[in-house]
Coordinates of C-alpha atoms in Angstrom, one line a residue:
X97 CA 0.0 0.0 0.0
X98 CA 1.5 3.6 -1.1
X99 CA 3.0 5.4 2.1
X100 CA 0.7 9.2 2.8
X101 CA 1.7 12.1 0.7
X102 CA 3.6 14.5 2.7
X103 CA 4.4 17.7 1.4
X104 CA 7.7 19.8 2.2
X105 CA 9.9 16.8 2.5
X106 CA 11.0 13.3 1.6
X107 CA 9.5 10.4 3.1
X108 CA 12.1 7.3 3.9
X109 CA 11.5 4.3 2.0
X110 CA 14.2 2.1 3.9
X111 CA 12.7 -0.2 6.2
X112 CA 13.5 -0.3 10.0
X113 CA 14.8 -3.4 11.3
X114 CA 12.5 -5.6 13.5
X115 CA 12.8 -4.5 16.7
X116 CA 14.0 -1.0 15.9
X117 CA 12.1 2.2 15.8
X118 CA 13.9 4.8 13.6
X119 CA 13.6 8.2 15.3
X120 CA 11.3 11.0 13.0
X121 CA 12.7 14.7 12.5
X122 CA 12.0 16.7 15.5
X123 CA 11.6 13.6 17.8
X124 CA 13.9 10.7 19.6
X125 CA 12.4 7.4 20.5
X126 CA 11.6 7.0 24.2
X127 CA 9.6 4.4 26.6
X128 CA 6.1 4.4 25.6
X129 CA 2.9 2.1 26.1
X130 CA 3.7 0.2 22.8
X131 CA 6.4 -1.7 24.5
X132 CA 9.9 -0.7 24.7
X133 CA 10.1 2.8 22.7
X134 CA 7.5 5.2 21.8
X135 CA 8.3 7.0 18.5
X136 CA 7.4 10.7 17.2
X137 CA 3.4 12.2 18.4
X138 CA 2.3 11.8 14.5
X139 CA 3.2 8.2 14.9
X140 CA 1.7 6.8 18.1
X141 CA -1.2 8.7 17.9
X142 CA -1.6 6.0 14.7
X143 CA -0.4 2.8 16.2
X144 CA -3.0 0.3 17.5
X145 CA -2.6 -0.3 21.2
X146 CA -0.5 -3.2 22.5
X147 CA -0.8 -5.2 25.4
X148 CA -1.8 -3.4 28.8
X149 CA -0.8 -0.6 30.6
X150 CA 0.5 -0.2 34.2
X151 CA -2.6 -0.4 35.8
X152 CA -3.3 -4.0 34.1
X153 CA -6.0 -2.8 31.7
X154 CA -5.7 -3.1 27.9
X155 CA -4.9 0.3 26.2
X156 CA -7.6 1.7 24.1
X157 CA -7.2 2.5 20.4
X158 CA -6.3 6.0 20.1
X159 CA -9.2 7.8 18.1
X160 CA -9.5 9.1 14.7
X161 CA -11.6 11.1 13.3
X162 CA -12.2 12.8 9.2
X163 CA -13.8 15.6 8.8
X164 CA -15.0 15.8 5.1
X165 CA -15.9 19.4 3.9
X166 CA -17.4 20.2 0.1
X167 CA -15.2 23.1 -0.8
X168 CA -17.7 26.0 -2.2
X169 CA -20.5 23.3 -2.2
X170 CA -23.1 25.5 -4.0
X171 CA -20.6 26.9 -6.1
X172 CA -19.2 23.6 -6.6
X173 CA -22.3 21.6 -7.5
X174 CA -23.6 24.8 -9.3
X175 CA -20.4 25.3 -11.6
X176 CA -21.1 21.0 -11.8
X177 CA -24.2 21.3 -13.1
X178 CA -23.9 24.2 -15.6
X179 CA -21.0 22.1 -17.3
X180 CA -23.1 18.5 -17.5
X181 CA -25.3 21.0 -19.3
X182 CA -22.8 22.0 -22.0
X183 CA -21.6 25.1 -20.2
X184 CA -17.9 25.7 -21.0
X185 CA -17.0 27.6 -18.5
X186 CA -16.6 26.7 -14.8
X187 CA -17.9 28.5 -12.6
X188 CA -15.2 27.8 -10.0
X189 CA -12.8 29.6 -12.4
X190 CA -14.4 33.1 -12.5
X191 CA -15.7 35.6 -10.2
X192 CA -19.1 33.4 -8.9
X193 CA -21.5 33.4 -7.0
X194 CA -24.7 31.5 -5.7
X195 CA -27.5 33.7 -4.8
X196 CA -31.2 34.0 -4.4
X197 CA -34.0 35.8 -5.5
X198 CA -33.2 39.6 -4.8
X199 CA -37.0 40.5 -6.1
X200 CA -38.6 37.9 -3.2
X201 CA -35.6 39.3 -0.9
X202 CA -33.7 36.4 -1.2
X203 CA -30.8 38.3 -2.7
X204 CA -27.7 37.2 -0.6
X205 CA -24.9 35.7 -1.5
X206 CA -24.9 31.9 -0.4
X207 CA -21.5 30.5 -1.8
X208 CA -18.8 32.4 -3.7
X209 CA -16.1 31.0 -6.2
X210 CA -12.2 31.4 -5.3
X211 CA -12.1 34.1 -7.9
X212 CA -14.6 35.9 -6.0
X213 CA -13.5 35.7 -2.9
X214 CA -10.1 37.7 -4.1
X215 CA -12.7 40.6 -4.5
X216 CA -13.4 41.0 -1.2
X217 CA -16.7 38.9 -1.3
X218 CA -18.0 37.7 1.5
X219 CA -20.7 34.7 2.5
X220 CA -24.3 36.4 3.7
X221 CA -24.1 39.5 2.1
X222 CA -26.2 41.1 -0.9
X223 CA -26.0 40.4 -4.4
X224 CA -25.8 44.2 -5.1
X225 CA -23.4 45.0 -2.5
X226 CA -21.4 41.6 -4.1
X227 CA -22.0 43.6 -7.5
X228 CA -20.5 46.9 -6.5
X229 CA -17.6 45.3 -5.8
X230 CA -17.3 43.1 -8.5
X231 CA -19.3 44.7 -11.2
X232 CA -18.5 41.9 -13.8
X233 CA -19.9 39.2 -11.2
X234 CA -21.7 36.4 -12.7
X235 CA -24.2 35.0 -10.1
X236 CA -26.2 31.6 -10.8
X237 CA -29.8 30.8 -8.6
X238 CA -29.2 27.6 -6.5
X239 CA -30.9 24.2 -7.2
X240 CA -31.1 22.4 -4.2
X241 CA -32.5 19.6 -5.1
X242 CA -29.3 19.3 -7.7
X243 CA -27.5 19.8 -4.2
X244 CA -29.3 17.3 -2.3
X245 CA -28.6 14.3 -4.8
X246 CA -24.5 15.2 -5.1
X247 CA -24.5 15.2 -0.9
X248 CA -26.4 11.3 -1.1
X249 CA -23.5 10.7 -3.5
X250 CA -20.6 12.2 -1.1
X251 CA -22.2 9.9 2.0
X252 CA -22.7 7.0 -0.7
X253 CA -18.8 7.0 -1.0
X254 CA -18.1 7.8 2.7
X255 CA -20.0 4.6 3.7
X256 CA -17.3 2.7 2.0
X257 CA -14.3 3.8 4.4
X258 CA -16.3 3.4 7.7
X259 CA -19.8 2.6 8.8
X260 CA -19.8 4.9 11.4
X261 CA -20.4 8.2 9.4
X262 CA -22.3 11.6 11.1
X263 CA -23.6 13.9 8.6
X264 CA -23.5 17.2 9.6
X265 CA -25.3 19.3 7.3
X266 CA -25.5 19.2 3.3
X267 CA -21.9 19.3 2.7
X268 CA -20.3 18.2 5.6
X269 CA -19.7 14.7 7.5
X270 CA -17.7 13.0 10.2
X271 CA -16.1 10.1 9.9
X272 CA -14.7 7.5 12.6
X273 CA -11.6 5.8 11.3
X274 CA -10.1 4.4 14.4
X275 CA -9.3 0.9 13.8
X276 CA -9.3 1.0 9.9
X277 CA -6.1 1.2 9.7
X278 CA -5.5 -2.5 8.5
X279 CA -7.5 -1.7 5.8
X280 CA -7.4 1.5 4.3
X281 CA -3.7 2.8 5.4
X282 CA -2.5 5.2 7.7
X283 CA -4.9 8.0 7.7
X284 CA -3.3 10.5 5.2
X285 CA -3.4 7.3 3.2
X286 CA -6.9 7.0 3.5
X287 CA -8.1 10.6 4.0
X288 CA -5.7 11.3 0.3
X289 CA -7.7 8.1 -1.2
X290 CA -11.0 9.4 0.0
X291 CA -10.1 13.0 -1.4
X292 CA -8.8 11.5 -4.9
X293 CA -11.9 9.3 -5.7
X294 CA -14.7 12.0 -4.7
X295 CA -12.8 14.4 -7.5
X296 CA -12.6 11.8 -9.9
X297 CA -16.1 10.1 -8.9
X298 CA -17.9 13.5 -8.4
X299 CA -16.2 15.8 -10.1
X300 CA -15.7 18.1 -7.2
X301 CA -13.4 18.8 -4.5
X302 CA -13.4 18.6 -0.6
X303 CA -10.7 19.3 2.3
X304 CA -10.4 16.5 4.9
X305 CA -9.1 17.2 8.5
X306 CA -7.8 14.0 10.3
X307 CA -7.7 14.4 14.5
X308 CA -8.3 12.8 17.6
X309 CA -11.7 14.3 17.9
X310 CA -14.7 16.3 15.9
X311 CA -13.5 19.2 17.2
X312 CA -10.5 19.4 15.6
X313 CA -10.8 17.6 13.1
X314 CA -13.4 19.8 11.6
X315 CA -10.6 22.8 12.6
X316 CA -8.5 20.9 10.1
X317 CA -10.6 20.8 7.3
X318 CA -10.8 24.6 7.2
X319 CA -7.0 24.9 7.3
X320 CA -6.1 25.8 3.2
X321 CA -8.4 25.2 0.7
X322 CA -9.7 23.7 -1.5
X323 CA -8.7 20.2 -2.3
X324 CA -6.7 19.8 0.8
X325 CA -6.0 17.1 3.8
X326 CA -4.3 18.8 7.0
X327 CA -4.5 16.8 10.1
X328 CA -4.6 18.7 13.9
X329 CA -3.6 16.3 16.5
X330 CA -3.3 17.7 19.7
X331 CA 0.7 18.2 20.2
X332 CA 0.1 20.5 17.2
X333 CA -2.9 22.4 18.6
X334 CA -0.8 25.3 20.1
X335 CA 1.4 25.6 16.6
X336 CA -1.7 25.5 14.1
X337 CA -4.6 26.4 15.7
X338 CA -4.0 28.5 18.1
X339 CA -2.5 31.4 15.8
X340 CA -5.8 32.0 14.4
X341 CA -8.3 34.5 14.9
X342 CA -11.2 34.0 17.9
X343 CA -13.6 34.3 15.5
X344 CA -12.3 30.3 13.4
X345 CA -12.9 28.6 16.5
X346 CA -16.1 26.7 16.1
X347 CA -19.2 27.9 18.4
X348 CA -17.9 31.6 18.1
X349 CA -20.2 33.7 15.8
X350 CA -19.3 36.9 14.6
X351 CA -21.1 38.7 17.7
X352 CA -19.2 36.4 20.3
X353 CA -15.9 37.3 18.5
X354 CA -16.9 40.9 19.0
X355 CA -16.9 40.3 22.2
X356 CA -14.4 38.2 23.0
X357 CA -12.4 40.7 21.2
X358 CA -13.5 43.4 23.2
X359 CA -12.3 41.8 26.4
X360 CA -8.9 41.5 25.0
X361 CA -9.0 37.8 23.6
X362 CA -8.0 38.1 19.6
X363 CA -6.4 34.6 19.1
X364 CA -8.1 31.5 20.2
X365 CA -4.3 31.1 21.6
X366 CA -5.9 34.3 24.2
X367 CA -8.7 32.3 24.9
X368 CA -6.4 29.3 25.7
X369 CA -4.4 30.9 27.9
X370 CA -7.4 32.6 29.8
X371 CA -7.6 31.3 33.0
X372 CA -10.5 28.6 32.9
X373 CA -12.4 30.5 35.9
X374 CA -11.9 34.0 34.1
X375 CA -13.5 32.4 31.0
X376 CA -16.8 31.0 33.0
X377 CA -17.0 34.6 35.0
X378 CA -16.4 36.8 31.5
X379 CA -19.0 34.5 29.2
X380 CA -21.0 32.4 31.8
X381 CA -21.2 28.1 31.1
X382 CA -20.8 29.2 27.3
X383 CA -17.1 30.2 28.0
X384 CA -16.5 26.9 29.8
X385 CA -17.0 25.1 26.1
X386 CA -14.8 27.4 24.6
X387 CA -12.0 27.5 26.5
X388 CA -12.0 23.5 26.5
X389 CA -12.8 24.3 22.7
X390 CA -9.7 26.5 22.4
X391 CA -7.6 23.9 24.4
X392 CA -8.3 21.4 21.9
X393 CA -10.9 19.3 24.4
X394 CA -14.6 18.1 22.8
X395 CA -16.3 19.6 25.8
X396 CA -19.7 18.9 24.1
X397 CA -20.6 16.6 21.3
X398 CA -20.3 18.5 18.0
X399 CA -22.6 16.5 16.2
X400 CA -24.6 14.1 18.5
X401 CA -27.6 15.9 20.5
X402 CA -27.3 15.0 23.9
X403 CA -30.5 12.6 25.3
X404 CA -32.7 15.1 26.9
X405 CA -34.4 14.3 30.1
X406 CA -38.3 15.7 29.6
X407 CA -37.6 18.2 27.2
X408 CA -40.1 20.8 26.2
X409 CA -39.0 22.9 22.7
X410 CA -40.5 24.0 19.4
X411 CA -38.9 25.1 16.3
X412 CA -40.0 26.8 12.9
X413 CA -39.0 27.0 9.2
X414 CA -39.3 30.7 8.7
X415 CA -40.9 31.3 5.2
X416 CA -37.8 32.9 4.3
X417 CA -33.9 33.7 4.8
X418 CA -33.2 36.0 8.1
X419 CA -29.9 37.8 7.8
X420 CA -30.0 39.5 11.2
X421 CA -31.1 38.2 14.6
X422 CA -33.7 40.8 15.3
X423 CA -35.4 39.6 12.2
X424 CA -36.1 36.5 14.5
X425 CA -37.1 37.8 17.6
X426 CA -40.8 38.2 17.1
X427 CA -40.4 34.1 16.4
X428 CA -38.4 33.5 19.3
X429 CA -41.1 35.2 21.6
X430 CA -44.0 32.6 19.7
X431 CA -41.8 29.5 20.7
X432 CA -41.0 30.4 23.9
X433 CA -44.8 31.3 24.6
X434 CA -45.8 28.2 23.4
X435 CA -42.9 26.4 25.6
X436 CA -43.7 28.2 28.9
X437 CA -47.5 27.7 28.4
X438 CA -47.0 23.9 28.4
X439 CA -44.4 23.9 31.0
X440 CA -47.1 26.1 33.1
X441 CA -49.9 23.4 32.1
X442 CA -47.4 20.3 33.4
X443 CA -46.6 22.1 36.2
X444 CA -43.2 22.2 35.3
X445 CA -39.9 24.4 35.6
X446 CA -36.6 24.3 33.7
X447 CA -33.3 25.1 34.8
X448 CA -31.5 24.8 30.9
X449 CA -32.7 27.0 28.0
X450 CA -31.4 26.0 24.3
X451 CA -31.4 27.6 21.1
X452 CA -31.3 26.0 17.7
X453 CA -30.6 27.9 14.5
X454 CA -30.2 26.2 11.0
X455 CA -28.6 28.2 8.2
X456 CA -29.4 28.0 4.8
X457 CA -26.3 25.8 3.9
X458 CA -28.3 23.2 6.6
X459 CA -25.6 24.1 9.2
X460 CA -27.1 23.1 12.3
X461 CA -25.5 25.4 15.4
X462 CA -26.8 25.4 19.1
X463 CA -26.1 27.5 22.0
X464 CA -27.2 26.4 25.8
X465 CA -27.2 27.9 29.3
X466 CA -28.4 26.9 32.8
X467 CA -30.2 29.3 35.2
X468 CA -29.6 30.2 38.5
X469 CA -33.2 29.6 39.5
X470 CA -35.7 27.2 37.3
X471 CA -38.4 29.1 35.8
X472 CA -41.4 28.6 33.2
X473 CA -41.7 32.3 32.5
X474 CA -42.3 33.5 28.7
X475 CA -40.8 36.7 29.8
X476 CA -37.8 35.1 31.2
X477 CA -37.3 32.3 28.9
X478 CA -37.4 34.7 25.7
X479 CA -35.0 37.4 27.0
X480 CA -32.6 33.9 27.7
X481 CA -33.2 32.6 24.2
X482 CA -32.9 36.1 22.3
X483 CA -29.2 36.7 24.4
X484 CA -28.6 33.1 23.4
X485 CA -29.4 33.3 19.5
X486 CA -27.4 37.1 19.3
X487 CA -24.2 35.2 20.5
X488 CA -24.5 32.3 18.3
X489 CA -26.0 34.2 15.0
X490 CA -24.1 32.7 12.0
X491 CA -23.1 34.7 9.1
X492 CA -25.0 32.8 6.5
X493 CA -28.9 33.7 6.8
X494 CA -30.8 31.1 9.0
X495 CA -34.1 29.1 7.7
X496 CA -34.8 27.5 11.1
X497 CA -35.3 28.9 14.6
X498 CA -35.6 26.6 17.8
X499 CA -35.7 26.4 21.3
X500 CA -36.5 24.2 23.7
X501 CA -36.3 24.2 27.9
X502 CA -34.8 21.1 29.8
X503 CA -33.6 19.5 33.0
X504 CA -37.5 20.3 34.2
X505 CA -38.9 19.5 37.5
X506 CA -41.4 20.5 39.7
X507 CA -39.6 22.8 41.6
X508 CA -42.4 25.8 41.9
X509 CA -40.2 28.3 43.9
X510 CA -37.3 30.8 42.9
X511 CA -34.3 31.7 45.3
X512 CA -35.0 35.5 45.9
X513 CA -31.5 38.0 47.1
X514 CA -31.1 41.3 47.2
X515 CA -31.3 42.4 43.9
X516 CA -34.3 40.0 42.7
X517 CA -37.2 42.5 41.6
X518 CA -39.7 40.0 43.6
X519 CA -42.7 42.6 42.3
X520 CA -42.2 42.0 38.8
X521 CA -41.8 38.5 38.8
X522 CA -45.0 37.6 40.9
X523 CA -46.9 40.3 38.1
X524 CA -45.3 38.1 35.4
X525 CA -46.4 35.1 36.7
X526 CA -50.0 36.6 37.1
X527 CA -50.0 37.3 33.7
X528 CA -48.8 34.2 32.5
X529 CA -51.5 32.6 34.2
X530 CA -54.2 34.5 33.2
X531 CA -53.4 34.4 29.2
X532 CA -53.2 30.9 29.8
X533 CA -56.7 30.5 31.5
X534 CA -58.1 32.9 28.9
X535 CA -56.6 30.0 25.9
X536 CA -58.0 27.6 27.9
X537 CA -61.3 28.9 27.4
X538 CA -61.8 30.5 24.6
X539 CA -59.3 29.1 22.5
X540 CA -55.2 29.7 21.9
X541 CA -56.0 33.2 19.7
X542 CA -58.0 34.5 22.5
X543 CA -54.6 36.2 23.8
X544 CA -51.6 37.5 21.7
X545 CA -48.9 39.2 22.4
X546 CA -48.4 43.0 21.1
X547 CA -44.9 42.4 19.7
X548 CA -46.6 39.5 17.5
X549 CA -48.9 41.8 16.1
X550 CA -47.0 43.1 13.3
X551 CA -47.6 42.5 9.3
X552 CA -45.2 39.5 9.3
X553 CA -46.4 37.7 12.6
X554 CA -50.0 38.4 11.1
X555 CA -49.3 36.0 8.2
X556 CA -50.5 32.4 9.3
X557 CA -47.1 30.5 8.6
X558 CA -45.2 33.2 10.9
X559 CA -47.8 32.8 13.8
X560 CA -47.8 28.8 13.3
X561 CA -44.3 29.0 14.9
X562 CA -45.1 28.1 17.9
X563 CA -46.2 24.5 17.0
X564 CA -48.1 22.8 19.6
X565 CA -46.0 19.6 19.1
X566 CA -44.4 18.7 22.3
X567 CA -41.0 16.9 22.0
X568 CA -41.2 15.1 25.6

């Protein structure tokens, strides 16, 4: 089997002697857990686990993970299908873009060619604002159902390496290849092989990152593009990643990098270094996950929901794009209306609020936090979720808009101090009570909130946000 392509030097094709580890650039062999010497990071974090360790137990296979990224995917699949029509020109190779309807205010940019990009064009922004400043732009509507049958076709192939394989969104998937070794290589091998047949299969490109976890792995794949493997294991964390700018580190939207930036933090190095307490006390819970995220650690699954424990949430399709997060709010307040009125009817209280936002490249992103006191308040439950979905805003525009409250219980009582305005929160919870007698009776129109009455909440499919489906 051909040894992995490494690029900026020579790779060895004399064979070490049994017995004998030869010692890498950069590293000596010393006493390890695979018997005798332990050769360079790169290497043992590949080696399958031998014998036990001190404590008498076997060693566990180190893990591996790909993360497989479409490179442009609408451009890609766009420039794709324009050629299998007779097109001869690529869109990848001129200043491109995908974009929606600017007459139905669809008129954003949703994926932009490498030429473009070199213009200064950026992902989420207008079509005419793309125009100005490329006035030769040539911009192409998308066809996602064109997308939807070359992402079947990406997993199709993926299924072949490992059957352990997480989409996570349209153009996007994790792969476990711990233990596939034996059949597929070391994994530059595999994650080159992988990368070869898609553009020869396909006929587009994607980046792989190779790591010990999601995390970074999916750091990797956004290393250079397109057409790329880069691998991220943790000994080269503080060289690779941590260089970059707050705002690469995933979970930080633009508005968290705003901040983060504002406290000092530019590099997700700052953010590493941060003490871990300074972190929780600056951002809350939210900065424990990305400091561990800046430190390299998988503090929370990046693409497995955890199992929730009597979970009450909602979530919407809006009936079109919504670049900015205020566009959402009047949503927001809808869902968490609907989830506090059935809390109320169960006689239940939640201590963790979540918000879910999907973006129109089928990115799936949520933010979490837990209260200091449980609650089942609309009013308190939408000013969580609206602080919540300003910090985790993404720059494409966002489709779908979720939220749901957990960890519930029957605890009816809040922990008053000093500074707890016990006035208004006994008024709230009158008036929570009474809208919810008056739906009771008379039916769930009977009481609407002002901020709802406005000509888009009007509209049937806007007010049908807060879908009475309960997700227990």
């Amino acid at each position: 089997m051909p040894g992995p392509e490494v690029q900026g030097g020579r790779q060895s094709t004399e064979k070490p002697r049994a017995g004998h580890v030869r010692p890498l650039q950069g590293g000596n062999p010393r006493p390890g857990i695979y018997g005798g010497l332990c050769p360079h990071p790169a290497l043992r974090d590949r080696l399958p686990p031998r014998g036990e360790g001190k404590s008498g137990k076997e060693v566990p296979m180190p893990k591996i993970y790909f993360h497989v990224d479409v490179n442009s995917a609408f451009l890609s699949w766009s420039a794709l299908k324009a050629l299998q029509g007779g097109s001869t020109v690529d869109l990848r190779t001129i200043p491109a873009v995908v974009g929606g309807d600017e007459a139905k205010r669809h008129g954003v940019v949703l994926a932009k060619s490498t030429p473009a990009k070199k213009f200064g064009i950026q992902t989420g922004e207008s079509l005419f604002a793309a125009r100005v400043k490329c006035p030769g732009l040539t911009v192409v509507p998308p066809d996602f159902d064109f997308y939807v049958k070359n992402s079947k076709a990406l997993i199709q192939i993926l299924n072949d390496y490992t059957p352990d394989v997480e989409q996570y969104s349209i153009d996007e998937a994790f792969l476990d290849m711990t233990g596939t070794e034996a059949l597929f290589g070391p994994p530059l091998t595999a994650a080159h092989t992988i990368r070869r047949r898609v553009r020869r299969e396909l006929g587009f490109t994607v980046n792989v990152g190779i790591a010990p976890n999601r995390l970074l792995a999916k750091m990797a794949s956004d290393f250079e593009k397109p057409d790329r493997v880069h691998t991220l294991y943790k000994y080269e964390v503080e060289t690779k990643m941590w260089p970059l700018p707050v705002g690469d580190l995933f979970g930080v939207g633009p508005s968290a990098a705003k901040r983060l930036n504002s406290c000092g933090i530019y590099t997700i190095g700052d953010l590493a270094r941060l003490e871990r307490d300074t972190a929780v006390r600056l951002f809350g819970s939210r900065g424990d996950t990305l400091w561990n995220y800046a430190n390299g650690r998988e503090a929370d699954p990046v693409t497995k929901q955890r199992t929730r424990d009597n979970s009450y949430g909602n979530s919407v399709t809006m009936p079109r794009d919504l670049a900015r997060p205020e566009d959402a709010d009047a949503t927001m307040l809808a869902l968490c209306d609907s989830v506090g009125r059935r809390l109320r009817t169960d006689g239940k209280t939640a201590r963790v609020v979540t918000v879910q936002l999907v973006d129109n490249a089928f990115r799936r992103t949520s933010h979490q936090t837990t209260l200091p006191n449980p609650t089942n308040s609309t009013d308190r439950l939408y000013h969580v979720a609206i602080e919540l979905m300003r910090q985790m805003w993404p720059q494409r525009p966002v489709r779908l808009v979720g939220v749901s409250a957990e960890k519930t219980g029957e605890d009816n009582f809040e922990q008053m101090d000093l500074f707890t305005d016990a006035a208004r929160i006994d008024k709230q919870e009158k008036l929570d009570r009474a809208a919810d007698a008056l739906r009771k009776k008379f039916g769930g129109a009977a009481v609407t909130r002002a901020k709802l009455l406005t000509p888009e909440t009007r509209k049937p499919e806007a007010l049908s946000a807060a879908k009475e489906r309960d997700k227990k």
